mmCIF file of C-alpha atoms and ligand atoms in Angstrom:
data_model
loop_
_atom_site.group_PDB
_atom_site.id
_atom_site.type_symbol
_atom_site.label_atom_id
_atom_site.label_comp_id
_atom_site.label_asym_id
_atom_site.label_seq_id
_atom_site.Cartn_x
_atom_site.Cartn_y
_atom_site.Cartn_z
ATOM 1 C CA MET A 1 103.804 -69.103 -93.655
ATOM 2 C CA LYS A 2 101.787 -65.950 -92.785
ATOM 3 C CA LYS A 3 98.040 -66.465 -93.198
ATOM 4 C CA LEU A 4 96.271 -64.491 -95.926
ATOM 5 C CA ARG A 5 94.015 -61.708 -94.594
ATOM 6 C CA THR A 6 90.749 -63.148 -95.894
ATOM 7 C CA THR A 7 87.308 -61.528 -95.987
ATOM 8 C CA ILE A 8 84.234 -63.689 -96.687
ATOM 9 C CA VAL A 9 81.216 -62.107 -98.363
ATOM 10 C CA ILE A 10 78.064 -63.961 -97.232
ATOM 11 C CA PRO A 11 74.784 -62.927 -98.935
ATOM 12 C CA THR A 12 71.818 -63.751 -96.713
ATOM 13 C CA TYR A 13 68.075 -63.984 -97.299
ATOM 14 C CA ASN A 14 66.191 -65.783 -94.496
ATOM 15 C CA GLU A 15 69.188 -67.578 -92.998
ATOM 16 C CA ALA A 16 68.479 -66.904 -89.294
ATOM 17 C CA GLU A 17 68.758 -70.606 -88.412
ATOM 18 C CA ASN A 18 72.064 -71.055 -90.250
ATOM 19 C CA LEU A 19 74.001 -67.825 -89.614
ATOM 20 C CA PRO A 20 75.034 -68.169 -85.904
ATOM 21 C CA LYS A 21 76.277 -71.735 -86.520
ATOM 22 C CA LEU A 22 78.111 -70.695 -89.694
ATOM 23 C CA VAL A 23 79.860 -67.809 -87.919
ATOM 24 C CA SER A 24 81.175 -70.026 -85.132
ATOM 25 C CA ALA A 25 82.253 -72.726 -87.617
ATOM 26 C CA LEU A 26 84.213 -70.111 -89.598
ATOM 27 C CA PHE A 27 85.916 -68.484 -86.625
ATOM 28 C CA SER A 28 87.054 -71.883 -85.361
ATOM 29 C CA LEU A 29 89.211 -72.318 -88.495
ATOM 30 C CA PRO A 30 93.030 -71.749 -88.416
ATOM 31 C CA LEU A 31 92.636 -68.805 -90.833
ATOM 32 C CA ASP A 32 92.791 -64.989 -90.571
ATOM 33 C CA LEU A 33 89.095 -64.312 -91.349
ATOM 34 C CA LYS A 34 86.709 -61.374 -91.417
ATOM 35 C CA LEU A 35 83.081 -61.555 -92.530
ATOM 36 C CA LEU A 36 80.898 -59.161 -94.507
ATOM 37 C CA ILE A 37 77.233 -60.197 -94.277
ATOM 38 C CA VAL A 38 75.013 -58.699 -96.969
ATOM 39 C CA ASP A 39 71.402 -59.011 -95.788
ATOM 40 C CA ASP A 40 68.355 -57.941 -97.841
ATOM 41 C CA SER A 41 66.002 -57.137 -94.957
ATOM 42 C CA SER A 42 65.263 -60.833 -94.441
ATOM 43 C CA PRO A 43 61.727 -61.232 -93.027
ATOM 44 C CA ASP A 44 63.065 -63.861 -90.570
ATOM 45 C CA GLY A 45 65.292 -61.300 -88.803
ATOM 46 C CA THR A 46 68.675 -62.476 -90.142
ATOM 47 C CA GLY A 47 69.782 -58.816 -90.330
ATOM 48 C CA ARG A 48 69.185 -58.134 -86.640
ATOM 49 C CA LEU A 49 70.943 -61.407 -85.743
ATOM 50 C CA ALA A 50 73.915 -60.397 -87.883
ATOM 51 C CA ASP A 51 74.182 -57.109 -85.957
ATOM 52 C CA GLU A 52 74.228 -59.000 -82.650
ATOM 53 C CA LEU A 53 76.935 -61.334 -83.974
ATOM 54 C CA ALA A 54 78.938 -58.296 -85.101
ATOM 55 C CA LYS A 55 78.782 -56.935 -81.537
ATOM 56 C CA THR A 56 80.127 -60.215 -80.119
ATOM 57 C CA HIS A 57 82.942 -60.298 -82.699
ATOM 58 C CA PRO A 58 84.142 -56.658 -82.802
ATOM 59 C CA GLY A 59 86.269 -55.806 -85.835
ATOM 60 C CA ARG A 60 85.691 -59.184 -87.465
ATOM 61 C CA ILE A 61 82.084 -58.966 -88.710
ATOM 62 C CA GLU A 62 80.545 -56.167 -90.754
ATOM 63 C CA VAL A 63 76.906 -56.093 -91.870
ATOM 64 C CA LEU A 64 75.589 -54.449 -95.023
ATOM 65 C CA HIS A 65 71.819 -53.943 -94.725
ATOM 66 C CA ARG A 66 69.913 -53.541 -97.988
ATOM 67 C CA PRO A 67 66.296 -52.329 -98.235
ATOM 68 C CA GLY A 68 64.812 -55.412 -99.971
ATOM 69 C CA LYS A 69 65.544 -58.624 -101.916
ATOM 70 C CA MET A 70 67.884 -57.460 -104.735
ATOM 71 C CA GLY A 71 69.510 -60.700 -105.847
ATOM 72 C CA LEU A 72 72.909 -62.367 -105.637
ATOM 73 C CA ARG A 73 74.656 -60.247 -108.261
ATOM 74 C CA SER A 74 74.300 -56.896 -106.539
ATOM 75 C CA ALA A 75 74.791 -58.504 -103.110
ATOM 76 C CA TYR A 76 78.280 -59.600 -104.191
ATOM 77 C CA LEU A 77 79.142 -56.477 -106.216
ATOM 78 C CA ASN A 78 78.117 -54.205 -103.291
ATOM 79 C CA GLY A 79 80.127 -56.445 -100.990
ATOM 80 C CA PHE A 80 83.242 -56.380 -103.201
ATOM 81 C CA GLN A 81 83.079 -52.568 -103.511
ATOM 82 C CA LYS A 82 83.018 -52.345 -99.703
ATOM 83 C CA ILE A 83 85.921 -54.774 -99.205
ATOM 84 C CA LEU A 84 88.348 -53.885 -101.984
ATOM 85 C CA ASP A 85 89.249 -50.537 -100.391
ATOM 86 C CA GLY A 86 90.392 -52.445 -97.301
ATOM 87 C CA ASP A 87 93.469 -54.584 -96.619
ATOM 88 C CA ALA A 88 91.986 -57.984 -97.520
ATOM 89 C CA GLN A 89 94.405 -60.166 -99.530
ATOM 90 C CA ALA A 90 91.791 -62.798 -100.387
ATOM 91 C CA VAL A 91 88.000 -62.544 -100.834
ATOM 92 C CA VAL A 92 85.622 -65.491 -100.523
ATOM 93 C CA GLN A 93 82.139 -65.995 -101.945
ATOM 94 C CA MET A 94 80.090 -68.518 -99.941
ATOM 95 C CA ASP A 95 76.450 -69.414 -99.241
ATOM 96 C CA ALA A 96 75.064 -69.182 -95.705
ATOM 97 C CA ASP A 97 73.134 -72.485 -95.703
ATOM 98 C CA PHE A 98 76.042 -74.880 -95.017
ATOM 99 C CA SER A 99 75.958 -76.162 -98.583
ATOM 100 C CA HIS A 100 79.581 -74.965 -98.649
ATOM 101 C CA ASP A 101 81.678 -76.685 -95.958
ATOM 102 C CA PRO A 102 83.632 -73.953 -94.103
ATOM 103 C CA ALA A 103 86.558 -76.355 -93.438
ATOM 104 C CA LYS A 104 87.301 -76.445 -97.183
ATOM 105 C CA LEU A 105 88.644 -72.888 -96.979
ATOM 106 C CA VAL A 106 91.955 -74.182 -95.618
ATOM 107 C CA GLU A 107 92.547 -76.290 -98.784
ATOM 108 C CA MET A 108 91.311 -73.484 -101.034
ATOM 109 C CA SER A 109 93.776 -71.048 -99.389
ATOM 110 C CA GLU A 110 96.578 -73.517 -100.151
ATOM 111 C CA LEU A 111 95.636 -73.708 -103.850
ATOM 112 C CA LEU A 112 95.261 -69.930 -104.025
ATOM 113 C CA LYS A 113 99.046 -69.686 -103.596
ATOM 114 C CA SER A 114 99.388 -70.865 -107.200
ATOM 115 C CA SER A 115 96.132 -69.449 -108.622
ATOM 116 C CA ASP A 116 94.386 -66.112 -109.127
ATOM 117 C CA VAL A 117 91.033 -67.597 -108.115
ATOM 118 C CA VAL A 118 90.007 -70.983 -106.685
ATOM 119 C CA LEU A 119 86.648 -72.668 -107.267
ATOM 120 C CA GLY A 120 85.109 -75.058 -104.731
ATOM 121 C CA SER A 121 84.304 -77.708 -107.314
ATOM 122 C CA ARG A 122 81.705 -80.492 -107.165
ATOM 123 C CA TYR A 123 82.748 -81.922 -110.519
ATOM 124 C CA VAL A 124 86.484 -82.629 -110.156
ATOM 125 C CA PRO A 125 87.803 -85.933 -108.728
ATOM 126 C CA GLY A 126 87.000 -85.921 -104.989
ATOM 127 C CA GLY A 127 84.069 -83.511 -105.505
ATOM 128 C CA SER A 128 80.388 -84.544 -105.085
ATOM 129 C CA VAL A 129 76.809 -83.381 -104.373
ATOM 130 C CA ASP A 130 74.420 -84.377 -101.616
ATOM 131 C CA GLN A 131 73.039 -87.890 -102.214
ATOM 132 C CA LYS A 132 69.741 -86.631 -100.786
ATOM 133 C CA TRP A 133 69.499 -84.058 -103.582
ATOM 134 C CA PRO A 134 66.493 -84.879 -105.756
ATOM 135 C CA LEU A 135 67.463 -86.538 -109.076
ATOM 136 C CA TRP A 136 66.103 -83.622 -111.120
ATOM 137 C CA ARG A 137 68.363 -81.263 -109.218
ATOM 138 C CA LYS A 138 71.448 -83.466 -109.654
ATOM 139 C CA TRP A 139 70.725 -83.816 -113.317
ATOM 140 C CA LEU A 140 69.934 -80.124 -113.799
ATOM 141 C CA SER A 141 73.126 -79.009 -112.009
ATOM 142 C CA ALA A 142 75.362 -81.436 -113.940
ATOM 143 C CA PHE A 143 73.683 -80.650 -117.284
ATOM 144 C CA GLY A 144 73.627 -76.902 -116.563
ATOM 145 C CA ASN A 145 77.367 -77.065 -115.992
ATOM 146 C CA PHE A 146 78.069 -79.088 -119.124
ATOM 147 C CA TYR A 147 75.857 -76.740 -121.154
ATOM 148 C CA ALA A 148 77.531 -73.543 -119.873
ATOM 149 C CA ARG A 149 81.108 -74.676 -120.208
ATOM 150 C CA SER A 150 80.521 -76.138 -123.691
ATOM 151 C CA ILE A 151 78.930 -72.995 -125.096
ATOM 152 C CA LEU A 152 81.596 -70.780 -123.486
ATOM 153 C CA SER A 153 84.456 -73.242 -124.177
ATOM 154 C CA LEU A 154 85.488 -72.993 -120.547
ATOM 155 C CA PRO A 155 88.234 -75.517 -119.656
ATOM 156 C CA LEU A 156 86.776 -75.948 -116.149
ATOM 157 C CA HIS A 157 84.540 -78.530 -114.405
ATOM 158 C CA ASP A 158 82.254 -76.527 -112.099
ATOM 159 C CA VAL A 159 81.337 -73.103 -113.494
ATOM 160 C CA THR A 160 78.140 -72.576 -111.459
ATOM 161 C CA THR A 161 79.613 -73.183 -107.995
ATOM 162 C CA GLY A 162 78.963 -70.353 -105.542
ATOM 163 C CA TYR A 163 82.011 -71.268 -103.412
ATOM 164 C CA ARG A 164 85.021 -69.250 -104.577
ATOM 165 C CA MET A 165 88.205 -67.666 -103.215
ATOM 166 C CA TRP A 166 89.738 -64.771 -105.136
ATOM 167 C CA ARG A 167 92.982 -62.904 -104.738
ATOM 168 C CA ALA A 168 91.928 -59.341 -103.900
ATOM 169 C CA GLY A 169 94.324 -58.193 -106.624
ATOM 170 C CA THR A 170 92.453 -60.286 -109.209
ATOM 171 C CA LEU A 171 89.055 -58.894 -108.210
ATOM 172 C CA LYS A 172 90.443 -55.354 -108.430
ATOM 173 C CA GLN A 173 91.225 -55.977 -112.125
ATOM 174 C CA MET A 174 87.736 -57.316 -112.917
ATOM 175 C CA PRO A 175 85.554 -54.789 -114.887
ATOM 176 C CA PHE A 176 82.460 -55.307 -112.702
ATOM 177 C CA GLU A 177 80.565 -52.656 -114.659
ATOM 178 C CA ARG A 178 80.443 -55.106 -117.601
ATOM 179 C CA ILE A 179 78.721 -57.865 -115.607
ATOM 180 C CA GLN A 180 75.013 -57.837 -116.417
ATOM 181 C CA SER A 181 73.366 -61.089 -115.418
ATOM 182 C CA ASN A 182 71.842 -62.039 -112.070
ATOM 183 C CA GLY A 183 71.453 -65.279 -110.110
ATOM 184 C CA TYR A 184 73.212 -68.380 -111.427
ATOM 185 C CA ILE A 185 74.431 -66.774 -114.611
ATOM 186 C CA PHE A 186 76.160 -64.055 -112.601
ATOM 187 C CA LEU A 187 78.452 -66.765 -111.202
ATOM 188 C CA VAL A 188 79.115 -68.207 -114.679
ATOM 189 C CA GLU A 189 79.687 -64.753 -116.157
ATOM 190 C CA MET A 190 82.222 -63.812 -113.456
ATOM 191 C CA ILE A 191 84.352 -66.906 -114.048
ATOM 192 C CA TYR A 192 84.045 -66.539 -117.814
ATOM 193 C CA LEU A 193 85.278 -62.961 -117.521
ATOM 194 C CA ALA A 194 88.237 -64.135 -115.399
ATOM 195 C CA HIS A 195 88.987 -66.779 -118.051
ATOM 196 C CA CYS A 196 88.835 -64.244 -120.904
ATOM 197 C CA LEU A 197 91.244 -62.039 -118.947
ATOM 198 C CA GLU A 198 93.551 -65.044 -118.685
ATOM 199 C CA PHE A 199 93.571 -65.337 -114.899
ATOM 200 C CA LYS A 200 94.774 -68.681 -113.496
ATOM 201 C CA ILE A 201 91.726 -70.597 -112.210
ATOM 202 C CA GLY A 202 92.173 -73.525 -109.794
ATOM 203 C CA GLU A 203 89.545 -76.098 -108.746
ATOM 204 C CA SER A 204 89.485 -77.612 -105.259
ATOM 205 C CA PRO A 205 87.089 -80.588 -104.697
ATOM 206 C CA ILE A 206 84.102 -79.962 -102.396
ATOM 207 C CA TYR A 207 81.102 -81.927 -101.177
ATOM 208 C CA PHE A 208 77.982 -79.807 -101.795
ATOM 209 C CA ALA A 209 75.474 -80.519 -99.019
ATOM 210 C CA ASP A 210 71.787 -79.792 -99.505
ATOM 211 C CA ARG A 211 70.661 -76.707 -97.558
ATOM 212 C CA ARG A 212 70.611 -77.499 -93.776
ATOM 213 C CA PHE A 213 67.800 -75.179 -92.727
ATOM 214 C CA GLY A 214 65.332 -72.842 -94.442
ATOM 215 C CA LYS A 215 63.392 -73.112 -97.701
ATOM 216 C CA SER A 216 65.029 -73.739 -101.066
ATOM 217 C CA LYS A 217 64.782 -70.810 -103.530
ATOM 218 C CA MET A 218 65.810 -72.925 -106.520
ATOM 219 C CA SER A 219 63.320 -73.425 -109.407
ATOM 220 C CA PHE A 220 63.163 -74.867 -112.914
ATOM 221 C CA LYS A 221 62.288 -71.351 -114.154
ATOM 222 C CA ILE A 222 65.559 -69.959 -112.792
ATOM 223 C CA GLN A 223 67.495 -72.697 -114.581
ATOM 224 C CA MET A 224 65.661 -72.163 -117.913
ATOM 225 C CA GLU A 225 66.330 -68.443 -117.742
ATOM 226 C CA ALA A 226 69.989 -69.227 -117.185
ATOM 227 C CA ALA A 227 70.102 -71.493 -120.248
ATOM 228 C CA ILE A 228 68.974 -68.602 -122.485
ATOM 229 C CA ARG A 229 71.211 -65.948 -120.928
ATOM 230 C CA ILE A 230 74.390 -67.944 -121.556
ATOM 231 C CA TRP A 231 74.326 -66.842 -125.223
ATOM 232 C CA GLN A 232 74.219 -63.236 -124.135
ATOM 233 C CA VAL A 233 77.352 -63.771 -122.028
ATOM 234 C CA LEU A 234 79.089 -65.313 -125.041
ATOM 235 C CA TRP A 235 78.109 -62.285 -127.150
ATOM 236 C CA ASN A 236 78.971 -59.669 -124.507
ATOM 237 C CA TYR A 237 82.643 -60.674 -124.256
ATOM 238 C CA ARG A 238 83.416 -61.329 -127.918
ATOM 239 C CA ASP A 239 85.874 -58.391 -127.822
ATOM 240 C CA LEU A 240 87.885 -59.941 -124.973
ATOM 241 C CA ARG A 241 88.114 -63.238 -126.744
ATOM 242 C CA LYS A 242 89.552 -61.415 -129.772
ATOM 243 C CA ALA A 243 91.874 -59.088 -128.061
ATOM 244 C CA GLY A 244 92.756 -61.250 -125.078
ATOM 245 C CA ARG A 245 94.710 -59.413 -122.401
ATOM 246 C CA LEU A 246 95.040 -56.274 -124.559
ATOM 247 C CA ALA A 247 91.368 -55.433 -123.951
ATOM 248 C CA ARG A 248 92.175 -54.691 -120.317
ATOM 249 C CA LEU A 249 94.501 -51.805 -121.062
HETATM 250 N N1 GTP B 1 71.397 -60.702 -99.941
HETATM 251 C C1 GTP B 1 70.804 -61.668 -100.667
HETATM 252 N N2 GTP B 1 71.144 -62.980 -100.456
HETATM 253 C C2 GTP B 1 70.489 -63.910 -101.214
HETATM 254 C C3 GTP B 1 69.494 -63.593 -102.171
HETATM 255 N N3 GTP B 1 69.078 -64.781 -102.728
HETATM 256 C C4 GTP B 1 69.782 -65.790 -102.136
HETATM 257 N N4 GTP B 1 70.630 -65.250 -101.231
HETATM 258 C C5 GTP B 1 71.613 -65.951 -100.423
HETATM 259 O O1 GTP B 1 72.546 -66.483 -101.346
HETATM 260 C C6 GTP B 1 72.968 -67.780 -100.946
HETATM 261 C C7 GTP B 1 72.636 -68.812 -102.050
HETATM 262 O O2 GTP B 1 71.247 -68.858 -102.169
HETATM 263 P P1 GTP B 1 70.472 -70.249 -102.039
HETATM 264 O O3 GTP B 1 69.053 -70.000 -101.771
HETATM 265 O O4 GTP B 1 71.171 -71.131 -101.088
HETATM 266 O O5 GTP B 1 70.562 -70.785 -103.487
HETATM 267 P P2 GTP B 1 70.661 -72.288 -103.877
HETATM 268 O O6 GTP B 1 71.730 -72.948 -103.114
HETATM 269 O O7 GTP B 1 70.781 -72.221 -105.319
HETATM 270 O O8 GTP B 1 69.269 -72.900 -103.575
HETATM 271 P P3 GTP B 1 68.761 -73.505 -102.201
HETATM 272 O O9 GTP B 1 69.879 -73.695 -101.229
HETATM 273 O O10 GTP B 1 68.110 -74.790 -102.566
HETATM 274 O O11 GTP B 1 67.792 -72.439 -101.734
HETATM 275 C C8 GTP B 1 72.299 -68.057 -99.607
HETATM 276 O O12 GTP B 1 73.175 -67.663 -98.569
HETATM 277 C C9 GTP B 1 71.070 -67.141 -99.653
HETATM 278 O O13 GTP B 1 70.631 -66.731 -98.385
HETATM 279 C C10 GTP B 1 69.157 -62.190 -102.358
HETATM 280 O O14 GTP B 1 68.330 -61.811 -103.165
HETATM 281 N N5 GTP B 1 69.833 -61.286 -101.584
HETATM 282 MG MG1 MG B 2 71.779 -73.137 -101.086
#
């Protein structure tokens, strides 16, 4: 079976210690992979490192340099815009800090054969989070998920995971201009939009490891903000819920 031409979008902010190791772990996989690194002028020099890696892997790594820290939402939307004109058949969203195990991409590619998008899920049987994760973080992640999927009536288990594999054709049908929220909620909003447009969403179990190197950017404030914004997402797509697929025409 011919391998899917897959491009991985990796947003980076201060991931100099992780990036070289992540690149070699990815290119050692039995998959047809290209990488697009979206770096926001990381003070630790991740951008320069990415350029060097691109030189050593000609045609397989591209780097998008952005002037300053602009958040996850625009990092991914800028990345998608750049990729979707190309010949990628599948597009992956993944963090650079080894929280997402590269080896899982093989299983996710398998499930993508019968799905429009596959989530790397911590909350399906076989999925789990790092035991070393502080209790507040475990609790917040599990509750945040329960909260989001209940309010949005999403028949899924892990709606905040940042590890996803999309069919390029599915992403091309997503009205990105309607997506407003940033950070965590951006991830929830994207999968909610895919659900409202009736795309087939699969969940593949993953083990979410705590960040290997570098400082955590997670905070209680970010989570509280997310809890409030969920209602806005519900309101923003009320038309799609009503009209279902028709709304896309
Ligand atoms: N380009 C870009 N990348 C970002 C930005 N914020 C985070 N990232 C990257 O997005 C990915 C996810 O961010 P993380 O900091 O790992 O978020 P997290 O997993 O919720 O929290 P920690 O791992 O505990 O910090 C990582 O690869 C980050 O380097 C940003 O503003 N711009
Ligand atoms: Mg992380």
